[in-house]
PDB file of C-alpha atoms in Angstrom:
ATOM      1  CA  MET A   1      14.824 -11.556 -47.258  1.00 46.00           C
ATOM      2  CA  SER A   2      18.417 -12.617 -46.437  1.00 44.00           C
ATOM      3  CA  GLU A   3      19.575  -9.342 -44.986  1.00 51.00           C
ATOM      4  CA  TYR A   4      18.892  -8.999 -41.135  1.00 79.00           C
ATOM      5  CA  PHE A   5      20.056  -6.667 -38.181  1.00 87.00           C
ATOM      6  CA  ASP A   6      23.017  -6.949 -35.940  1.00 83.00           C
ATOM      7  CA  SER A   7      23.695  -3.576 -34.316  1.00 83.00           C
ATOM      8  CA  GLY A   8      26.696  -5.066 -32.706  1.00 80.00           C
ATOM      9  CA  PHE A   9      25.059  -4.462 -29.272  1.00 80.00           C
ATOM     10  CA  GLU A  10      24.318  -7.785 -27.668  1.00 81.00           C
ATOM     11  CA  GLY A  11      20.645  -8.254 -26.726  1.00 79.00           C
ATOM     12  CA  ASP A  12      19.434  -5.214 -28.667  1.00 83.00           C
ATOM     13  CA  PRO A  13      15.684  -5.554 -28.380  1.00 85.00           C
ATOM     14  CA  SER A  14      15.486  -3.755 -31.751  1.00 86.00           C
ATOM     15  CA  ASP A  15      17.431  -6.441 -33.639  1.00 84.00           C
ATOM     16  CA  ALA A  16      15.057  -9.013 -32.058  1.00 82.00           C
ATOM     17  CA  TYR A  17      11.910  -7.216 -32.921  1.00 81.00           C
ATOM     18  CA  ALA A  18      12.829  -6.404 -36.539  1.00 84.00           C
ATOM     19  CA  ASN A  19      14.253  -9.831 -37.185  1.00 82.00           C
ATOM     20  CA  SER A  20      11.653 -12.290 -35.502  1.00 81.00           C
ATOM     21  CA  HIS A  21       8.739 -10.068 -36.396  1.00 81.00           C
ATOM     22  CA  ASP A  22       9.673  -9.101 -40.068  1.00 83.00           C
ATOM     23  CA  PHE A  23       9.080  -5.545 -39.031  1.00 87.00           C
ATOM     24  CA  TYR A  24      11.213  -3.342 -41.397  1.00 91.00           C
ATOM     25  CA  ILE A  25      10.881  -0.873 -44.502  1.00 93.00           C
ATOM     26  CA  GLU A  26      12.411  -2.714 -47.376  1.00 95.00           C
ATOM     27  CA  PHE A  27      13.170  -1.065 -50.620  1.00 96.00           C
ATOM     28  CA  TYR A  28      13.881  -2.810 -53.723  1.00 96.00           C
ATOM     29  CA  SER A  29      15.793  -1.323 -56.791  1.00 97.00           C
ATOM     30  CA  LEU A  30      14.659  -2.471 -60.366  1.00 96.00           C
ATOM     31  CA  VAL A  31      17.662  -0.763 -61.695  1.00 94.00           C
ATOM     32  CA  ALA A  32      20.236  -2.259 -59.415  1.00 95.00           C
ATOM     33  CA  ASP A  33      18.277  -5.423 -58.582  1.00 95.00           C
ATOM     34  CA  GLN A  34      19.278  -5.093 -54.831  1.00 95.00           C
ATOM     35  CA  SER A  35      17.486  -4.410 -51.893  1.00 95.00           C
ATOM     36  CA  ILE A  36      18.221  -2.252 -48.772  1.00 95.00           C
ATOM     37  CA  ALA A  37      16.154  -2.463 -45.639  1.00 94.00           C
ATOM     38  CA  PHE A  38      15.739  -0.144 -42.448  1.00 95.00           C
ATOM     39  CA  LYS A  39      14.143  -1.095 -38.953  1.00 91.00           C
ATOM     40  CA  SER A  40      10.519   0.207 -38.860  1.00 86.00           C
ATOM     41  CA  TRP A  41      11.059   3.117 -36.560  1.00 91.00           C
ATOM     42  CA  LEU A  42       8.096   4.812 -37.926  1.00 93.00           C
ATOM     43  CA  GLU A  43       7.540   8.486 -37.597  1.00 94.00           C
ATOM     44  CA  ASP A  44       4.933   9.185 -40.526  1.00 96.00           C
ATOM     45  CA  TRP A  45       2.939   7.166 -42.891  1.00 97.00           C
ATOM     46  CA  GLY A  46      -0.105   8.432 -44.929  1.00 97.00           C
ATOM     47  CA  ASP A  47      -1.723   7.046 -47.854  1.00 97.00           C
ATOM     48  CA  ASP A  48      -3.581   9.705 -50.121  1.00 97.00           C
ATOM     49  CA  PHE A  49      -6.170   8.814 -52.647  1.00 97.00           C
ATOM     50  CA  THR A  50      -6.781  11.766 -55.112  1.00 96.00           C
ATOM     51  CA  SER A  51      -9.586  11.330 -57.592  1.00 96.00           C
ATOM     52  CA  GLN A  52      -9.307  14.006 -60.641  1.00 95.00           C
ATOM     53  CA  TRP A  53     -12.212  15.238 -62.480  1.00 94.00           C
ATOM     54  CA  SER A  54     -12.424  17.536 -65.572  1.00 94.00           C
ATOM     55  CA  PRO A  55     -15.212  19.915 -65.128  1.00 93.00           C
ATOM     56  CA  GLU A  56     -17.043  21.466 -68.106  1.00 93.00           C
ATOM     57  CA  GLU A  57     -19.086  24.546 -67.821  1.00 92.00           C
ATOM     58  CA  VAL A  58     -22.330  24.538 -69.803  1.00 89.00           C
ATOM     59  CA  TYR A  59     -24.882  27.573 -70.330  1.00 90.00           C
ATOM     60  CA  GLY A  60     -27.905  27.419 -68.170  1.00 89.00           C
ATOM     61  CA  ARG A  61     -26.628  24.812 -65.651  1.00 90.00           C
ATOM     62  CA  MET A  62     -25.759  25.659 -62.464  1.00 90.00           C
ATOM     63  CA  ASP A  63     -23.131  23.052 -61.801  1.00 92.00           C
ATOM     64  CA  PRO A  64     -20.434  22.198 -64.282  1.00 92.00           C
ATOM     65  CA  ILE A  65     -20.557  18.462 -66.002  1.00 92.00           C
ATOM     66  CA  GLN A  66     -18.006  16.401 -64.073  1.00 93.00           C
ATOM     67  CA  THR A  67     -15.951  13.981 -66.132  1.00 94.00           C
ATOM     68  CA  PHE A  68     -14.000  11.371 -64.154  1.00 93.00           C
ATOM     69  CA  LYS A  69     -10.290  11.357 -65.145  1.00 94.00           C
ATOM     70  CA  ARG A  70      -8.476   9.110 -62.735  1.00 92.00           C
ATOM     71  CA  THR A  71      -7.825   8.106 -58.939  1.00 94.00           C
ATOM     72  CA  THR A  72      -3.996   8.373 -58.009  1.00 95.00           C
ATOM     73  CA  ARG A  73      -2.520   7.254 -54.888  1.00 97.00           C
ATOM     74  CA  VAL A  74       0.743   8.781 -53.004  1.00 98.00           C
ATOM     75  CA  MET A  75       2.139   7.757 -49.830  1.00 97.00           C
ATOM     76  CA  ASN A  76       4.216   9.632 -47.633  1.00 98.00           C
ATOM     77  CA  LEU A  77       6.542   7.684 -45.544  1.00 97.00           C
ATOM     78  CA  GLY A  78       8.938   8.936 -42.581  1.00 97.00           C
ATOM     79  CA  TRP A  79      11.155   7.000 -40.400  1.00 96.00           C
ATOM     80  CA  LYS A  80      14.061   7.150 -37.710  1.00 96.00           C
ATOM     81  CA  VAL A  81      17.288   5.381 -38.202  1.00 95.00           C
ATOM     82  CA  ILE A  82      18.985   4.874 -34.871  1.00 93.00           C
ATOM     83  CA  ALA A  83      22.150   3.453 -33.828  1.00 92.00           C
ATOM     84  CA  SER A  84      22.587   1.328 -30.745  1.00 89.00           C
ATOM     85  CA  SER A  85      26.497   1.160 -31.310  1.00 87.00           C
ATOM     86  CA  ILE A  86      29.504   2.688 -33.291  1.00 86.00           C
ATOM     87  CA  TYR A  87      29.031  -0.183 -35.591  1.00 87.00           C
ATOM     88  CA  GLU A  88      25.473   0.228 -36.252  1.00 91.00           C
ATOM     89  CA  ALA A  89      26.148   3.916 -36.855  1.00 91.00           C
ATOM     90  CA  GLY A  90      28.536   3.188 -39.705  1.00 90.00           C
ATOM     91  CA  GLU A  91      26.053   0.467 -40.819  1.00 92.00           C
ATOM     92  CA  ASN A  92      23.123   3.007 -40.987  1.00 94.00           C
ATOM     93  CA  MET A  93      25.122   5.514 -43.270  1.00 94.00           C
ATOM     94  CA  ARG A  94      25.787   2.670 -45.450  1.00 94.00           C
ATOM     95  CA  ARG A  95      22.512   1.548 -45.872  1.00 96.00           C
ATOM     96  CA  ILE A  96      21.274   5.280 -46.314  1.00 97.00           C
ATOM     97  CA  GLN A  97      24.082   5.801 -49.036  1.00 97.00           C
ATOM     98  CA  LEU A  98      22.804   2.771 -50.877  1.00 97.00           C
ATOM     99  CA  LEU A  99      19.153   3.930 -50.848  1.00 97.00           C
ATOM    100  CA  GLN A 100      20.417   7.353 -52.292  1.00 98.00           C
ATOM    101  CA  LYS A 101      22.305   5.455 -54.979  1.00 97.00           C
ATOM    102  CA  PHE A 102      19.069   3.595 -55.897  1.00 97.00           C
ATOM    103  CA  LEU A 103      17.620   7.110 -56.883  1.00 97.00           C
ATOM    104  CA  TYR A 104      19.809   7.164 -59.916  1.00 96.00           C
ATOM    105  CA  PRO A 105      18.708   5.596 -63.310  1.00 94.00           C
ATOM    106  CA  GLY A 106      20.474   3.100 -65.253  1.00 92.00           C
ATOM    107  CA  TYR A 107      22.834   3.670 -68.270  1.00 90.00           C
ATOM    108  CA  LYS A 108      24.201   1.737 -71.159  1.00 86.00           C
ATOM    109  CA  ILE A 109      27.727   2.493 -71.460  1.00 80.00           C
ATOM    110  CA  GLN A 110      29.196   2.095 -74.965  1.00 79.00           C
ATOM    111  CA  ASP A 111      32.649   3.140 -76.319  1.00 76.00           C
ATOM    112  CA  TYR A 112      32.738   5.550 -79.137  1.00 74.00           C
ATOM    113  CA  THR A 113      35.577   6.968 -80.990  1.00 70.00           C
ATOM    114  CA  ILE A 114      36.140  10.560 -80.835  1.00 75.00           C
ATOM    115  CA  ASN A 115      38.995  12.209 -82.367  1.00 76.00           C
ATOM    116  CA  GLY A 116      40.752   8.917 -82.815  1.00 74.00           C
ATOM    117  CA  GLU A 117      40.158   8.119 -79.086  1.00 77.00           C
ATOM    118  CA  GLU A 118      37.860   5.359 -77.498  1.00 78.00           C
ATOM    119  CA  THR A 119      35.541   7.271 -75.306  1.00 75.00           C
ATOM    120  CA  PRO A 120      32.856   5.748 -73.063  1.00 77.00           C
ATOM    121  CA  ILE A 121      29.325   7.137 -73.236  1.00 76.00           C
ATOM    122  CA  GLY A 122      26.473   6.328 -71.215  1.00 71.00           C
ATOM    123  CA  THR A 123      22.861   6.611 -72.622  1.00 82.00           C
ATOM    124  CA  LEU A 124      20.047   6.551 -70.315  1.00 82.00           C
ATOM    125  CA  ALA A 125      18.470   3.136 -70.363  1.00 85.00           C
ATOM    126  CA  ARG A 126      16.472   2.064 -67.265  1.00 91.00           C
ATOM    127  CA  ALA A 127      14.338   4.642 -64.905  1.00 93.00           C
ATOM    128  CA  PRO A 128      14.905   3.965 -60.982  1.00 96.00           C
ATOM    129  CA  LEU A 129      11.614   2.095 -60.211  1.00 96.00           C
ATOM    130  CA  PHE A 130      11.094   0.702 -56.709  1.00 97.00           C
ATOM    131  CA  ARG A 131       9.170  -2.001 -55.129  1.00 96.00           C
ATOM    132  CA  VAL A 132       8.611  -1.222 -51.410  1.00 96.00           C
ATOM    133  CA  GLN A 133       7.026  -2.991 -48.520  1.00 94.00           C
ATOM    134  CA  PHE A 134       6.583  -2.737 -44.809  1.00 93.00           C
ATOM    135  CA  ALA A 135       4.098  -5.219 -43.219  1.00 90.00           C
ATOM    136  CA  ASN A 136       0.507  -4.824 -44.568  1.00 90.00           C
ATOM    137  CA  LEU A 137       0.830  -1.054 -44.779  1.00 93.00           C
ATOM    138  CA  ILE A 138       2.877  -1.051 -47.940  1.00 94.00           C
ATOM    139  CA  MET A 139       2.495  -4.015 -50.211  1.00 93.00           C
ATOM    140  CA  GLY A 140       1.558  -5.084 -53.824  1.00 91.00           C
ATOM    141  CA  ALA A 141      -1.793  -5.486 -54.581  1.00 86.00           C
ATOM    142  CA  GLU A 142      -1.793  -9.171 -55.014  1.00 81.00           C
ATOM    143  CA  SER A 143       0.408 -10.044 -52.126  1.00 81.00           C
ATOM    144  CA  VAL A 144      -0.097 -11.917 -49.085  1.00 75.00           C
ATOM    145  CA  ALA A 145       0.040  -9.898 -45.823  1.00 71.00           C
ATOM    146  CA  GLY A 146       2.966 -11.121 -43.869  1.00 71.00           C
ATOM    147  CA  ALA A 147       4.864 -12.517 -46.741  1.00 72.00           C
ATOM    148  CA  ILE A 148       7.650  -9.811 -46.429  1.00 77.00           C
ATOM    149  CA  ASP A 149       9.893  -9.839 -49.543  1.00 88.00           C
ATOM    150  CA  ALA A 150       9.889  -6.611 -51.522  1.00 92.00           C
ATOM    151  CA  LYS A 151      11.281  -8.058 -54.858  1.00 92.00           C
ATOM    152  CA  GLU A 152       8.370 -10.316 -54.916  1.00 91.00           C
ATOM    153  CA  ASN A 153       5.637  -8.627 -53.062  1.00 90.00           C
ATOM    154  CA  GLY A 154       6.436  -5.030 -53.007  1.00 94.00           C
ATOM    155  CA  LEU A 155       4.222  -2.066 -54.216  1.00 95.00           C
ATOM    156  CA  LEU A 156       5.568  -0.743 -57.369  1.00 96.00           C
ATOM    157  CA  CYS A 157       6.201   2.978 -57.252  1.00 97.00           C
ATOM    158  CA  THR A 158       8.698   5.992 -57.727  1.00 97.00           C
ATOM    159  CA  LEU A 159      10.245   7.686 -55.097  1.00 97.00           C
ATOM    160  CA  ASN A 160       9.724  11.437 -55.376  1.00 96.00           C
ATOM    161  CA  GLY A 161      13.192  12.135 -53.756  1.00 95.00           C
ATOM    162  CA  LEU A 162      14.508  11.492 -50.461  1.00 97.00           C
ATOM    163  CA  GLY A 163      15.113  13.605 -47.239  1.00 97.00           C
ATOM    164  CA  VAL A 164      18.066  12.824 -45.251  1.00 97.00           C
ATOM    165  CA  ARG A 165      18.308  14.712 -42.042  1.00 96.00           C
ATOM    166  CA  PRO A 166      20.678  13.773 -38.980  1.00 95.00           C
ATOM    167  CA  SER A 167      19.321  14.386 -35.524  1.00 91.00           C
ATOM    168  CA  PRO A 168      21.407  17.287 -33.877  1.00 88.00           C
ATOM    169  CA  GLU A 169      19.807  16.800 -30.321  1.00 91.00           C
ATOM    170  CA  ASP A 170      20.885  13.083 -30.410  1.00 91.00           C
ATOM    171  CA  GLY A 171      24.338  14.168 -31.106  1.00 91.00           C
ATOM    172  CA  TYR A 172      27.198  12.535 -33.432  1.00 89.00           C
ATOM    173  CA  ILE A 173      29.976   9.731 -32.850  1.00 85.00           C
ATOM    174  CA  ASP A 174      33.054  11.660 -33.660  1.00 80.00           C
ATOM    175  CA  GLY A 175      36.348  10.273 -35.178  1.00 67.00           C
ATOM    176  CA  ASP A 176      38.825   9.823 -32.424  1.00 64.00           C
ATOM    177  CA  GLY A 177      41.497   8.268 -34.464  1.00 60.00           C
ATOM    178  CA  THR A 178      40.436   4.533 -33.644  1.00 59.00           C
ATOM    179  CA  GLY A 179      38.507   2.265 -35.972  1.00 60.00           C
ATOM    180  CA  GLY A 180      39.203   4.050 -38.846  1.00 65.00           C
ATOM    181  CA  LEU A 181      37.134   7.057 -38.082  1.00 68.00           C
ATOM    182  CA  ARG A 182      39.336   9.945 -38.063  1.00 72.00           C
ATOM    183  CA  GLY A 183      38.069  12.999 -39.400  1.00 76.00           C
ATOM    184  CA  GLN A 184      34.352  11.326 -39.776  1.00 83.00           C
ATOM    185  CA  LEU A 185      31.052  12.234 -37.978  1.00 87.00           C
ATOM    186  CA  LEU A 186      28.517   9.385 -37.649  1.00 90.00           C
ATOM    187  CA  PRO A 187      25.272  10.646 -36.482  1.00 93.00           C
ATOM    188  CA  LYS A 188      23.518   8.735 -33.676  1.00 93.00           C
ATOM    189  CA  ALA A 189      20.014   9.195 -35.263  1.00 95.00           C
ATOM    190  CA  TRP A 190      18.487  10.179 -38.496  1.00 96.00           C
ATOM    191  CA  THR A 191      15.185  10.947 -39.810  1.00 97.00           C
ATOM    192  CA  LEU A 192      14.102   9.892 -43.523  1.00 97.00           C
ATOM    193  CA  THR A 193      11.302  10.884 -45.371  1.00 98.00           C
ATOM    194  CA  THR A 194      10.172  10.068 -48.948  1.00 98.00           C
ATOM    195  CA  GLN A 195       7.001  10.139 -51.075  1.00 98.00           C
ATOM    196  CA  LEU A 196       5.698   7.083 -52.997  1.00 98.00           C
ATOM    197  CA  SER A 197       3.915   7.576 -56.203  1.00 97.00           C
ATOM    198  CA  ILE A 198       2.257   4.229 -56.878  1.00 96.00           C
ATOM    199  CA  LEU A 199       2.078   2.647 -60.344  1.00 95.00           C
ATOM    200  CA  HIS A 200      -0.983   0.624 -60.493  1.00 92.00           C
ATOM    201  CA  GLU A 201      -0.260  -2.708 -62.074  1.00 88.00           C
ATOM    202  CA  HIS A 202      -3.839  -4.198 -62.111  1.00 85.00           C
ATOM    203  CA  PHE A 203      -7.386  -3.084 -62.791  1.00 86.00           C
ATOM    204  CA  LEU A 204      -9.332  -1.428 -60.008  1.00 89.00           C
ATOM    205  CA  GLY A 205     -12.875  -0.683 -60.051  1.00 91.00           C
ATOM    206  CA  TRP A 206     -16.390  -1.971 -60.033  1.00 92.00           C
ATOM    207  CA  ASP A 207     -18.182  -3.750 -63.077  1.00 90.00           C
ATOM    208  CA  THR A 208     -21.904  -3.114 -63.958  1.00 90.00           C
ATOM    209  CA  ASP A 209     -23.122  -5.712 -61.465  1.00 89.00           C
ATOM    210  CA  GLY A 210     -21.247  -4.068 -58.797  1.00 89.00           C
ATOM    211  CA  ASN A 211     -18.614  -6.710 -58.521  1.00 90.00           C
ATOM    212  CA  TRP A 212     -15.334  -5.511 -57.541  1.00 89.00           C
ATOM    213  CA  ILE A 213     -12.594  -5.812 -60.429  1.00 88.00           C
ATOM    214  CA  GLY A 214      -9.137  -5.996 -58.949  1.00 86.00           C
ATOM    215  CA  ALA A 215      -7.348  -7.981 -56.014  1.00 85.00           C
ATOM    216  CA  ALA A 216      -9.461  -8.814 -53.082  1.00 85.00           C
ATOM    217  CA  ASN A 217      -7.097  -7.979 -50.356  1.00 85.00           C
ATOM    218  CA  TYR A 218      -6.471  -4.536 -52.173  1.00 90.00           C
ATOM    219  CA  PRO A 219      -4.925  -2.377 -50.553  1.00 92.00           C
ATOM    220  CA  TYR A 220      -3.871  -3.533 -46.945  1.00 91.00           C
ATOM    221  CA  GLY A 221      -4.114  -7.484 -47.384  1.00 87.00           C
ATOM    222  CA  GLN A 222      -7.259  -7.805 -45.454  1.00 85.00           C
ATOM    223  CA  SER A 223      -9.550 -10.564 -46.689  1.00 78.00           C
ATOM    224  CA  GLY A 224     -12.944 -11.959 -45.488  1.00 74.00           C
ATOM    225  CA  THR A 225     -16.214 -10.093 -45.048  1.00 75.00           C
ATOM    226  CA  ILE A 226     -17.528  -7.106 -43.136  1.00 75.00           C
ATOM    227  CA  SER A 227     -20.803  -6.572 -41.706  1.00 74.00           C
ATOM    228  CA  ALA A 228     -22.737  -5.195 -44.629  1.00 59.00           C
ATOM    229  CA  GLN A 229     -26.436  -5.656 -44.937  1.00 57.00           C
ATOM    230  CA  ASP A 230     -28.578  -5.985 -47.595  1.00 57.00           C
ATOM    231  CA  ASP A 231     -32.125  -4.444 -47.996  1.00 59.00           C
ATOM    232  CA  SER A 232     -33.706  -7.053 -45.839  1.00 59.00           C
ATOM    233  CA  GLY A 233     -31.656  -5.894 -43.101  1.00 57.00           C
ATOM    234  CA  GLU A 234     -29.212  -9.335 -42.899  1.00 56.00           C
ATOM    235  CA  SER A 235     -25.804  -9.342 -42.952  1.00 50.00           C
ATOM    236  CA  GLY A 236     -23.791 -10.321 -45.998  1.00 49.00           C
ATOM    237  CA  PRO A 237     -20.528 -10.611 -47.353  1.00 50.00           C
ATOM    238  CA  ASP A 238     -18.718  -7.455 -48.600  1.00 54.00           C
ATOM    239  CA  PRO A 239     -18.871  -7.380 -52.534  1.00 51.00           C
ATOM    240  CA  GLY A 240     -15.652  -6.042 -52.529  1.00 53.00           C
ATOM    241  CA  SER A 241     -13.910  -8.874 -50.801  1.00 51.00           C
ATOM    242  CA  GLU A 242     -14.583 -11.311 -53.634  1.00 52.00           C
ATOM    243  CA  GLN A 243     -11.707 -12.331 -55.996  1.00 50.00           C
ATOM    244  CA  ASN A 244     -12.039 -11.917 -59.784  1.00 54.00           C
ATOM    245  CA  SER A 245     -13.155 -14.959 -61.538  1.00 52.00           C
ATOM    246  CA  ASP A 246     -10.518 -16.896 -63.575  1.00 55.00           C
ATOM    247  CA  ALA A 247     -11.935 -15.940 -66.692  1.00 59.00           C
ATOM    248  CA  LEU A 248     -12.334 -12.129 -66.012  1.00 57.00           C
ATOM    249  CA  GLN A 249      -8.630 -12.060 -64.516  1.00 56.00           C
ATOM    250  CA  GLU A 250      -7.381 -13.851 -67.989  1.00 61.00           C
ATOM    251  CA  GLU A 251      -9.360 -11.331 -69.829  1.00 60.00           C
ATOM    252  CA  LEU A 252      -7.805  -8.436 -67.925  1.00 56.00           C
ATOM    253  CA  ASP A 253      -4.388  -9.404 -67.697  1.00 57.00           C
ATOM    254  CA  GLY A 254      -1.809  -7.348 -69.908  1.00 55.00           C
ATOM    255  CA  THR A 255      -4.326  -4.771 -70.355  1.00 52.00           C
ATOM    256  CA  CYS A 256      -3.587  -2.232 -67.700  1.00 55.00           C
ATOM    257  CA  PRO A 257      -1.591   0.416 -69.185  1.00 49.00           C
ATOM    258  CA  ALA A 258       0.564   0.790 -66.195  1.00 52.00           C
ATOM    259  CA  ALA A 259       1.211  -2.794 -65.884  1.00 49.00           C
ATOM    260  CA  GLY A 260       4.011  -2.693 -68.396  1.00 54.00           C
ATOM    261  CA  ASP A 261       6.293  -0.230 -66.366  1.00 55.00           C
ATOM    262  CA  GLU A 262       7.962  -3.184 -64.543  1.00 54.00           C
ATOM    263  CA  VAL A 263       8.186  -5.355 -67.719  1.00 53.00           C
ATOM    264  CA  ALA A 264       9.963  -2.262 -69.569  1.00 48.00           C
ATOM    265  CA  ALA A 265      12.190  -1.785 -66.658  1.00 49.00           C
ATOM    266  CA  GLU A 266      13.263  -5.461 -66.489  1.00 51.00           C
ATOM    267  CA  SER A 267      13.436  -5.809 -70.545  1.00 43.00           C
ATOM    268  CA  SER A 268      15.568  -2.861 -70.570  1.00 41.00           C
ATOM    269  CA  LYS A 269      18.238  -4.534 -68.425  1.00 42.00           C
ATOM    270  CA  ALA A 270      19.633  -6.256 -71.180  1.00 38.00           C
ATOM    271  CA  LEU A 271      20.456  -2.979 -72.897  1.00 33.00           C
ATOM    272  CA  GLY A 272      22.928  -2.356 -69.766  1.00 32.00           C
TER     273      GLY A 272
END
């Protein structure tokens, strides 16, 4: 990512930490084709997997027959946005503004003649999808841990809104007539919260031989083996750490229903 941090406060350790370690939360908007990032003052992170079943009551059976429907994944994310200087306070507000704008869809604007006058009318064309990445906790299924680039490696998702709250106890920088800030209030700290509904781009599950069908490093980029044991008591590889064969991957490519979400979003850009 070309966007790095400079708070304007010389020797700011938060700048050095974010820039040198790539520890920042990055949001890439598929509609705007732009990214925005925030230093990783993480307040909350949770990854919830929910399996949905459809129960059917049968006469004479004590328990209902459970039919599996799907497993969905939702992340809760909360982080602080903190200013080390008056310059960074303004920069933080501009970053938050851009993320808020990313929540809106894309439109195709066309001119129509109404009552003899040319009138521009917008038609909804693109949904506000995101790719989000933060270290190896939020990353695409086939990404490499440590390769921080939300556009290429981020997790495809929707944002179920955005909570933006200034921190009253930390105070504000008020406009004193200098620096073009007259009549303005710049919070020294913010708390941002959102929920990510994950859109699966690849098949996930197991075949009849007990082999994992999906990216080997899903979901947190950890490869290798674990201390699994077979029936003989000997340690062996984790079958879920084995990547799909090339033949199986070729067979699966393009067949996952949700995999077309980004393709549809990308192709619809031509309409805008």
